[in-house]
């Protein structure tokens, strides 16, 4: 936890220095995001999946090397699923090699039913976690990259999963042209997941179909467990419709 606190202080210090240094060339603030409606809310941590229709809000505010990337997930019924508040910092940002570090507090919402005087009453409570990530990536060319992704998480109360380790070997094929203007992005990955004393190995693929003249894209996630002791579906998939936007702001 000392490492996590130190990392957060480092990120906040850099963010403050960018904002206050009047001698620096003004860097644009980039606000971007994606809103996705899907038939099946999937998490790479299987026991955190919603397993029913969901709406996802992925937002980002970035300036220079620092970004704040909150993620809000809801069921189609409006009930909260999870809130994640990422802070990310680009340690290496070269043409061929990139690496960022990140940290977040998160809240995973659970609903339980209790019988009070023969009436079922729903109660929603939040499980709190803190996590860090490392994302070294090597770019073979502008459209193909390979890399590792590590996430370590700690539960902030004794009644939930205490330690999670998530390690991924992944590749990305970006904007592979199918026809004029129409392209597909593919992100296959093989990952190992350990949650306290149970673990599992999975293969997962994300596919995004988009047109360069449209902010709307079609996506799908397919996930299959090789071997796992972790609760959750061994095979799952979804389809989603996403709206993507981005704006640049420069202080005058």
GROMACS .gro file of C-alpha atoms in nm, residues 21-248:
model
  228
   21UNK     CA    1   0.411   2.597  -1.489
   22UNK     CA    2   0.339   2.916  -1.685
   23UNK     CA    3   0.669   2.893  -1.870
   24UNK     CA    4   0.575   2.570  -2.043
   25UNK     CA    5   0.429   2.563  -2.392
   26UNK     CA    6   0.057   2.520  -2.345
   27UNK     CA    7  -0.047   2.157  -2.392
   28UNK     CA    8  -0.403   2.089  -2.509
   29UNK     CA    9  -0.648   1.923  -2.275
   30UNK     CA   10  -0.810   1.633  -2.457
   31UNK     CA   11  -1.153   1.519  -2.346
   32UNK     CA   12  -1.266   1.192  -2.503
   33UNK     CA   13  -1.495   0.904  -2.431
   34UNK     CA   14  -1.701   0.614  -2.545
   35UNK     CA   15  -2.057   0.520  -2.454
   36UNK     CA   16  -2.143   0.154  -2.515
   37UNK     CA   17  -2.469  -0.038  -2.492
   38UNK     CA   18  -2.419  -0.415  -2.472
   39UNK     CA   19  -2.639  -0.722  -2.438
   40UNK     CA   20  -2.407  -0.874  -2.176
   41UNK     CA   21  -2.191  -0.692  -1.921
   42UNK     CA   22  -1.858  -0.880  -1.917
   43UNK     CA   23  -1.558  -0.828  -1.692
   44UNK     CA   24  -1.215  -0.985  -1.744
   45UNK     CA   25  -1.251  -1.082  -1.378
   46UNK     CA   26  -1.531  -1.340  -1.429
   47UNK     CA   27  -1.690  -1.312  -1.085
   48UNK     CA   28  -1.727  -0.935  -1.140
   49UNK     CA   29  -1.929  -0.978  -1.462
   50UNK     CA   30  -2.285  -0.846  -1.463
   51UNK     CA   31  -2.413  -1.116  -1.705
   52UNK     CA   32  -2.704  -0.904  -1.827
   53UNK     CA   33  -2.753  -0.598  -2.054
   54UNK     CA   34  -2.545  -0.296  -1.952
   55UNK     CA   35  -2.441   0.058  -2.045
   56UNK     CA   36  -2.075   0.156  -2.019
   57UNK     CA   37  -1.934   0.509  -1.994
   58UNK     CA   38  -1.557   0.528  -2.055
   59UNK     CA   39  -1.426   0.885  -2.022
   60UNK     CA   40  -1.082   1.043  -2.035
   61UNK     CA   41  -0.935   1.385  -1.959
   62UNK     CA   42  -0.569   1.402  -2.065
   63UNK     CA   43  -0.300   1.670  -2.060
   64UNK     CA   44   0.057   1.589  -2.151
   65UNK     CA   45   0.159   1.257  -1.999
   66UNK     CA   46  -0.118   1.242  -1.739
   67UNK     CA   47  -0.477   1.133  -1.780
   68UNK     CA   48  -0.781   1.077  -1.561
   69UNK     CA   49  -0.994   0.794  -1.700
   70UNK     CA   50  -1.313   0.728  -1.504
   71UNK     CA   51  -1.528   0.430  -1.601
   72UNK     CA   52  -1.894   0.402  -1.504
   73UNK     CA   53  -2.093   0.081  -1.559
   74UNK     CA   54  -2.468   0.041  -1.513
   75UNK     CA   55  -2.724  -0.229  -1.577
   76UNK     CA   56  -2.993  -0.141  -1.829
   77UNK     CA   57  -3.227  -0.110  -1.531
   78UNK     CA   58  -3.021   0.187  -1.410
   79UNK     CA   59  -2.860   0.005  -1.116
   80UNK     CA   60  -2.486   0.072  -1.074
   81UNK     CA   61  -2.252  -0.215  -1.160
   82UNK     CA   62  -1.904  -0.068  -1.103
   83UNK     CA   63  -1.724   0.267  -1.087
   84UNK     CA   64  -1.348   0.283  -1.158
   85UNK     CA   65  -1.141   0.601  -1.129
   86UNK     CA   66  -0.812   0.552  -1.316
   87UNK     CA   67  -0.516   0.789  -1.300
   88UNK     CA   68  -0.254   0.704  -1.566
   89UNK     CA   69   0.092   0.841  -1.639
   90UNK     CA   70   0.300   0.775  -1.954
   91UNK     CA   71   0.648   0.676  -1.837
   92UNK     CA   72   0.774   0.592  -2.187
   93UNK     CA   73   0.620   0.738  -2.502
   94UNK     CA   74   0.849   0.654  -2.794
   95UNK     CA   75   0.759   0.545  -3.144
   96UNK     CA   76   0.834   0.178  -3.082
   97UNK     CA   77   0.805   0.140  -2.708
   98UNK     CA   78   0.537   0.282  -2.479
   99UNK     CA   79   0.464   0.216  -2.115
  100UNK     CA   80   0.224   0.371  -1.869
  101UNK     CA   81   0.156   0.319  -1.501
  102UNK     CA   82  -0.180   0.366  -1.338
  103UNK     CA   83  -0.368   0.343  -1.011
  104UNK     CA   84  -0.732   0.357  -0.916
  105UNK     CA   85  -0.987   0.324  -0.640
  106UNK     CA   86  -1.291   0.128  -0.756
  107UNK     CA   87  -1.636   0.032  -0.635
  108UNK     CA   88  -1.813  -0.289  -0.734
  109UNK     CA   89  -2.183  -0.283  -0.646
  110UNK     CA   90  -2.369  -0.587  -0.515
  111UNK     CA   91  -2.741  -0.626  -0.454
  112UNK     CA   92  -2.879  -0.860  -0.188
  113UNK     CA   93  -3.238  -0.942  -0.103
  114UNK     CA   94  -3.358  -0.969   0.256
  115UNK     CA   95  -3.697  -1.083   0.384
  116UNK     CA   96  -3.856  -0.825   0.612
  117UNK     CA   97  -4.205  -0.917   0.734
  118UNK     CA   98  -4.254  -1.145   0.430
  119UNK     CA   99  -4.149  -0.865   0.195
  120UNK     CA  100  -3.832  -0.891  -0.014
  121UNK     CA  101  -3.624  -0.574   0.015
  122UNK     CA  102  -3.324  -0.509  -0.210
  123UNK     CA  103  -3.014  -0.352  -0.061
  124UNK     CA  104  -2.721  -0.232  -0.272
  125UNK     CA  105  -2.375  -0.204  -0.119
  126UNK     CA  106  -2.031  -0.122  -0.260
  127UNK     CA  107  -1.719  -0.337  -0.239
  128UNK     CA  108  -1.408  -0.114  -0.239
  129UNK     CA  109  -1.078  -0.197  -0.408
  130UNK     CA  110  -0.749  -0.027  -0.489
  131UNK     CA  111  -0.536  -0.134  -0.786
  132UNK     CA  112  -0.222  -0.052  -0.982
  133UNK     CA  113  -0.132  -0.138  -1.343
  134UNK     CA  114   0.174  -0.156  -1.570
  135UNK     CA  115   0.137  -0.164  -1.951
  136UNK     CA  116   0.463  -0.210  -2.149
  137UNK     CA  117   0.389  -0.224  -2.526
  138UNK     CA  118   0.610  -0.274  -2.831
  139UNK     CA  119   0.487  -0.143  -3.169
  140UNK     CA  120   0.593  -0.359  -3.463
  141UNK     CA  121   0.443  -0.097  -3.695
  142UNK     CA  122   0.166   0.162  -3.678
  143UNK     CA  123  -0.106  -0.103  -3.686
  144UNK     CA  124   0.042  -0.399  -3.496
  145UNK     CA  125   0.163  -0.407  -3.135
  146UNK     CA  126   0.238  -0.668  -2.868
  147UNK     CA  127   0.277  -0.624  -2.497
  148UNK     CA  128   0.214  -0.723  -2.139
  149UNK     CA  129  -0.045  -0.594  -1.898
  150UNK     CA  130  -0.027  -0.638  -1.520
  151UNK     CA  131  -0.294  -0.540  -1.269
  152UNK     CA  132  -0.267  -0.590  -0.895
  153UNK     CA  133  -0.566  -0.523  -0.674
  154UNK     CA  134  -0.629  -0.515  -0.299
  155UNK     CA  135  -0.969  -0.535  -0.128
  156UNK     CA  136  -1.024  -0.256   0.123
  157UNK     CA  137  -1.243  -0.458   0.360
  158UNK     CA  138  -1.194  -0.805   0.509
  159UNK     CA  139  -1.516  -0.959   0.367
  160UNK     CA  140  -1.409  -0.939  -0.001
  161UNK     CA  141  -1.127  -1.070  -0.220
  162UNK     CA  142  -0.803  -0.940  -0.071
  163UNK     CA  143  -0.541  -0.985  -0.342
  164UNK     CA  144  -0.585  -1.012  -0.718
  165UNK     CA  145  -0.305  -1.060  -0.972
  166UNK     CA  146  -0.389  -1.030  -1.341
  167UNK     CA  147  -0.119  -1.085  -1.605
  168UNK     CA  148  -0.188  -1.066  -1.979
  169UNK     CA  149   0.006  -1.133  -2.295
  170UNK     CA  150  -0.177  -0.936  -2.564
  171UNK     CA  151  -0.153  -0.805  -2.915
  172UNK     CA  152  -0.346  -0.539  -3.105
  173UNK     CA  153  -0.415  -0.517  -3.475
  174UNK     CA  154  -0.551  -0.165  -3.534
  175UNK     CA  155  -0.770  -0.043  -3.821
  176UNK     CA  156  -0.720  -0.334  -4.058
  177UNK     CA  157  -0.902  -0.215  -4.372
  178UNK     CA  158  -1.181  -0.440  -4.500
  179UNK     CA  159  -1.330  -0.210  -4.763
  180UNK     CA  160  -1.290   0.161  -4.835
  181UNK     CA  161  -1.347   0.340  -4.504
  182UNK     CA  162  -1.451   0.022  -4.317
  183UNK     CA  163  -1.196  -0.137  -4.083
  184UNK     CA  164  -1.166  -0.384  -3.799
  185UNK     CA  165  -0.954  -0.373  -3.484
  186UNK     CA  166  -0.870  -0.702  -3.310
  187UNK     CA  167  -0.724  -0.747  -2.961
  188UNK     CA  168  -0.655  -1.112  -2.872
  189UNK     CA  169  -0.505  -1.187  -2.534
  190UNK     CA  170  -0.404  -1.477  -2.314
  191UNK     CA  171  -0.421  -1.409  -1.942
  192UNK     CA  172  -0.358  -1.561  -1.602
  193UNK     CA  173  -0.576  -1.456  -1.308
  194UNK     CA  174  -0.520  -1.530  -0.938
  195UNK     CA  175  -0.771  -1.414  -0.676
  196UNK     CA  176  -0.657  -1.502  -0.324
  197UNK     CA  177  -0.615  -1.883  -0.331
  198UNK     CA  178  -0.792  -1.962  -0.660
  199UNK     CA  179  -0.667  -1.904  -1.013
  200UNK     CA  180  -0.739  -1.961  -1.380
  201UNK     CA  181  -0.609  -1.921  -1.735
  202UNK     CA  182  -0.821  -1.764  -2.009
  203UNK     CA  183  -0.817  -1.658  -2.371
  204UNK     CA  184  -1.007  -1.347  -2.470
  205UNK     CA  185  -1.066  -1.149  -2.788
  206UNK     CA  186  -1.213  -0.805  -2.854
  207UNK     CA  187  -1.327  -0.708  -3.204
  208UNK     CA  188  -1.431  -0.357  -3.315
  209UNK     CA  189  -1.585  -0.280  -3.653
  210UNK     CA  190  -1.581   0.089  -3.745
  211UNK     CA  191  -1.608   0.335  -4.035
  212UNK     CA  192  -1.379   0.636  -4.051
  213UNK     CA  193  -1.671   0.872  -4.125
  214UNK     CA  194  -1.893   0.751  -3.840
  215UNK     CA  195  -1.861   0.790  -3.460
  216UNK     CA  196  -2.061   0.467  -3.419
  217UNK     CA  197  -1.884   0.133  -3.396
  218UNK     CA  198  -1.988  -0.230  -3.344
  219UNK     CA  199  -1.791  -0.439  -3.095
  220UNK     CA  200  -1.783  -0.792  -2.956
  221UNK     CA  201  -1.597  -0.968  -2.674
  222UNK     CA  202  -1.546  -1.345  -2.662
  223UNK     CA  203  -1.388  -1.513  -2.358
  224UNK     CA  204  -1.305  -1.879  -2.288
  225UNK     CA  205  -1.146  -2.035  -1.981
  226UNK     CA  206  -0.878  -2.302  -2.031
  227UNK     CA  207  -0.868  -2.401  -1.666
  228UNK     CA  208  -1.015  -2.215  -1.372
  229UNK     CA  209  -1.124  -2.246  -1.010
  230UNK     CA  210  -1.272  -1.895  -1.013
  231UNK     CA  211  -1.649  -1.851  -1.001
  232UNK     CA  212  -1.805  -1.730  -1.325
  233UNK     CA  213  -1.896  -1.854  -1.670
  234UNK     CA  214  -1.621  -2.047  -1.850
  235UNK     CA  215  -1.744  -1.925  -2.189
  236UNK     CA  216  -1.909  -1.590  -2.248
  237UNK     CA  217  -1.956  -1.335  -2.524
  238UNK     CA  218  -2.135  -1.012  -2.603
  239UNK     CA  219  -2.203  -0.755  -2.872
  240UNK     CA  220  -2.212  -0.382  -2.821
  241UNK     CA  221  -2.291  -0.058  -3.002
  242UNK     CA  222  -2.059   0.231  -2.914
  243UNK     CA  223  -2.052   0.608  -2.970
  244UNK     CA  224  -1.703   0.762  -2.965
  245UNK     CA  225  -1.618   1.132  -2.921
  246UNK     CA  226  -1.312   1.350  -2.863
  247UNK     CA  227  -1.251   1.724  -2.808
  248UNK     CA  228  -0.931   1.931  -2.775
   0.00000   0.00000   0.00000
